[in-house]
Amino acid sequence: MKHWQLSREENSIAIATLDRAGESANALSAEVMAELAEILNQFEQNPPAGLIIRSGKAAGFIAGADIDEFSQLDTPEKIRALVARGWDLFNRLAAVKYPTLALVRGHCLGGGLELALACRYLLVVDEAGTKLALPEVMLGIVPAWGGMLRLPERVGPAAALDMMLTGRSINAKRAKSMNLADDCVPPRVMEKAARQLLLSKQPRRPLPWLQKLQAGPLKKLVADGARKQVAKKARPQHYPAPYAIIDLWQDHGGNALAAPAVLERIFNSPTASNLLRVFRLQERLKGFGKESDFKASHVHIIGAGTMGGDVAAWCALRGLTVTLQDQDIARIAPALRRAHELFTKKLREPLRIRAAFDRLIPDPAGYGVARADVVIEAIFENLEAKHALFRAIEPRLKATALLASNTSSLRLEDLRTVLARPERLVGIHFFNPVAMMPLVEVVAAADADPAVVQDAAAFVRQIDKLPLPVNSAPGFLVNAVLAPYMLAAMRAVDDGVAPETVDESLLAFGMPMGPIELIDTVGLDIALAAGQQLTDATEAPRCLRERVDQNHLGKKTGQGFYRWSQGKAQKNPAGAAPEGLVEKLLEPLVDRAQQLVADGIVGDADLADAGVIFGTGFAPFSGGPLHWRTGTP
Ligand code: NAI
């Protein structure tokens, strides 16, 4: 066999190790699955005492199906065959008489988890990289290889639907506590534990009575509740897959083959092909981080305000030692408070929260400058202040340290004039809120050292963000496309369209937030300044000027286009939108994106789409603004 290694131990336990040829991670390609079928065939004649399925890759267990095979699904027959391939094979695996066990270490995603669920036992290894998920919904499809059948059977319908509808991943300890895994063990005992559990004859823990009810008489109630939850986040016309998952679970026991029309509709939907495109774009952005092997262990951040404080917290969360500098300790304190909230939310366990907090060191005197591998400047947006700072810190930097600015609107070419080594300055432009926004623009100034830009991209990947290389220009990519879009939205308000109507039409198009609410969120003063810098409008919209004059600056003052209460915009019902409103509002955004590609600010149209999707949340199911304009589904 090409991809599996099969061995038998003295006690007749068989070990099937998946080590897909020529790849660094395992995926379930047609070949891999055909070979697994072959293994099961062999065992029909000569069954082992038990079978352990494991991975031979350091990267993890199995990352899912081979998505390259998805692009070839151009007929209903091919779709059906692909689904049947996994559904039938895993049913076969689930039905064998000898005990089976999936030994899961590292990522176990999609088809990989469906395979593991078809084993009698699932043993997870407690390591930071162990993550179990059914993320099919993020690709606009459904877990049709038995996930919709077996996950609810194992963990109960509520938890299963939550995982399948969000694509959320579960760590090893959580997998054990929610009964997804039979046990969770540290790496040093996994070999022994796997063999013991395999031969234990231990029965599956039955579902608690409430979950049994949810899978039986209360099924409709659970399904309706899940539909309501999904409806809050995704409209069926944009994202049909989560609705299909609920229907298939409720009406067909998770067997997608029993509902051919649904299957075809989902796998053939423009959403699925566009989300696959977005997935590939994401992989492409990740690739920019691989062009250098730069690795930081200590980051020093100067400016503990909105951005610097949150960037510091994020870096500490991701395992780096962080020193955080500001003018005095009192200005650092709020950032530490927010960091603690972030750690608590993301890490949950007290020891891990404590460890992250220990990595984040307030440093008002700036001792970290001399020791850091990366120094990020995030002080006031003021050229003189930044110059003074650069002058003071440059002589103290390590020779190899990366020096970055988070500036939104100042030119790197102007910022670096005071540096002895100007070519070392790079832009690392984060978005607000830092913890939520996946994109970071990596900005190359004119004649920048390409190696420095690659190091910056590697650093961005190290902290698990998506680097987008851009050339230096006002607003880079993301703010440059947002400014004319916001302007158009406010011009519509000047023309008498209610803010609610503007926002609702863009929400209906698939934006995560309407443009007017976005303006309220970023602040009307910021929007005014951005409009002056980033659009060619000679005059700001009336609706904006009037509000700024009254100091109605949006969310931060409690009043902007909307009144804000408890962090929420108070909206009236939207009215009917004038014909063509959405196209009229999106056109300036798409035009600008096209222009930035033509001007070489961003590498190509695909990268522009990636940047706008991951930097603004632009309707992912559309495949991105430029892709959307081409009219291809
Ligand atoms: P902020 O006003 O919230 O924080 C700036 C902090 O820098 C303050 O705490 C201030 O005390 C400190 N500071 C000023 N001069 C200093 C010095 N010489 N030494 C040490 N600390 C000093 O500002 P914000 O919004 O965090 O912006 C910081 C930078 O990030 C700016 O360049 C801005 O353009 C950029 N940016 C801002 C975004 C936003 O949404 N607020 C988004 C992306 C970038």
XYZ file of N, CA and C and ligand atoms in Angstrom, residues 302-309 325-328 331 377-382 385-386 389 405-410 429-432 479 522 526, ligand 1:
149
model
N 5.158 49.351 21.849
C 5.182 50.701 22.425
C 3.874 51.398 22.093
N 3.173 51.803 23.159
C 1.828 52.348 23.013
C 0.850 51.284 23.475
N 0.246 51.510 24.645
C -0.649 50.488 25.206
C -2.106 50.905 25.047
N -2.384 51.646 23.970
C -3.759 52.111 23.739
C -4.625 51.024 23.134
N -5.649 51.461 22.416
C -6.607 50.536 21.800
C -5.877 49.420 21.058
N -4.939 49.812 20.201
C -4.304 48.807 19.349
C -3.135 48.119 20.050
N -2.172 48.920 20.534
C -0.979 48.339 21.133
C -1.333 47.387 22.264
N -2.267 47.798 23.107
C -2.662 46.966 24.246
C -3.213 45.629 23.772
N 5.047 48.865 26.599
C 5.533 50.174 27.058
C 4.502 51.258 26.779
N 4.371 52.184 27.738
C 3.595 53.403 27.477
C 4.209 54.487 28.341
N 3.563 55.645 28.368
C 4.216 56.765 29.048
C 4.286 56.558 30.561
N 3.314 55.866 31.108
C 3.384 55.513 32.526
C 2.534 54.268 32.763
N -1.300 54.089 32.171
C -1.816 53.932 30.812
C -1.736 52.488 30.337
N 5.639 49.654 17.031
C 5.265 50.986 17.490
C 3.772 51.169 17.241
N 3.041 51.505 18.315
C 1.591 51.763 18.171
C 1.207 52.968 19.026
N 1.990 54.048 18.906
C 1.672 55.255 19.684
C 0.765 56.162 18.857
N 0.481 57.361 19.414
C -0.410 58.300 18.723
C -0.040 58.450 17.257
N -1.047 58.697 16.461
C -0.815 58.863 15.018
C -0.259 60.261 14.758
N 1.010 60.446 15.073
C 1.608 61.775 14.956
C 3.062 61.602 14.515
N 5.871 62.686 16.973
C 5.984 61.783 18.127
C 6.671 60.480 17.706
N 6.299 59.981 16.555
C 6.881 58.709 16.103
C 8.366 58.901 15.765
N 10.343 58.953 18.923
C 10.437 57.599 19.470
C 11.478 56.765 18.701
N 5.822 49.464 12.391
C 4.857 50.469 12.819
C 3.454 49.975 12.489
N 2.530 50.280 13.385
C 1.127 49.912 13.159
C 0.354 51.078 12.537
N 1.052 52.054 12.037
C 0.362 53.256 11.544
C -0.701 52.940 10.491
N -1.812 53.682 10.565
C -2.878 53.515 9.575
C -2.723 54.501 8.436
N -2.208 55.704 8.752
C -2.320 56.750 7.740
C -1.026 57.498 7.444
N 0.017 57.260 8.256
C 1.269 57.966 7.955
C 2.085 57.144 6.964
N 0.188 46.174 10.030
C -1.046 46.921 10.290
C -2.167 45.985 10.722
N -2.472 46.046 12.014
C -3.535 45.216 12.588
C -4.882 45.916 12.423
N -5.950 45.160 12.609
C -7.288 45.750 12.558
C -7.961 45.634 13.919
N -8.880 46.521 14.118
C -9.582 46.624 15.386
C -10.952 45.962 15.256
N -8.471 49.811 4.348
C -9.083 51.117 4.612
C -9.337 51.883 3.323
N -16.516 52.659 14.202
C -15.143 53.181 14.140
C -15.060 54.621 14.637
N -13.198 59.648 13.025
C -12.229 58.861 12.248
C -12.706 58.760 10.801
P -4.432 55.228 21.303
O -4.550 56.691 21.403
O -5.537 54.381 21.816
O -3.117 54.751 22.025
C -1.868 55.336 21.835
C -1.058 55.096 23.092
O 0.291 55.460 22.830
C -1.513 55.902 24.295
O -1.752 55.035 25.383
C -0.342 56.833 24.569
O -0.154 57.096 25.932
C 0.812 56.058 24.005
N 1.951 56.883 23.645
C 1.952 58.032 22.951
N 3.205 58.467 22.808
C 4.013 57.585 23.420
C 5.415 57.472 23.602
N 6.241 58.373 23.103
N 5.897 56.418 24.274
C 5.070 55.470 24.770
N 3.738 55.521 24.619
C 3.217 56.568 23.944
O -4.129 54.921 19.765
P -4.520 53.654 18.896
O -5.884 53.814 18.353
O -4.166 52.440 19.638
O -3.531 53.815 17.660
C -2.165 53.560 17.776
C -1.586 53.381 16.374
O -2.245 52.313 15.722
C -1.732 54.590 15.474
O -0.596 54.679 14.662
C -2.952 54.234 14.630
O -2.920 54.829 13.357
C -2.809 52.747 14.489
N -4.035 51.996 14.251
C -5.190 52.288 14.929
C -6.337 51.544 14.682
C -7.597 51.809 15.456
O -8.642 51.273 15.064
N -7.573 52.554 16.528
C -6.348 50.449 13.693
C -5.068 50.166 13.106
C -3.968 50.956 13.371
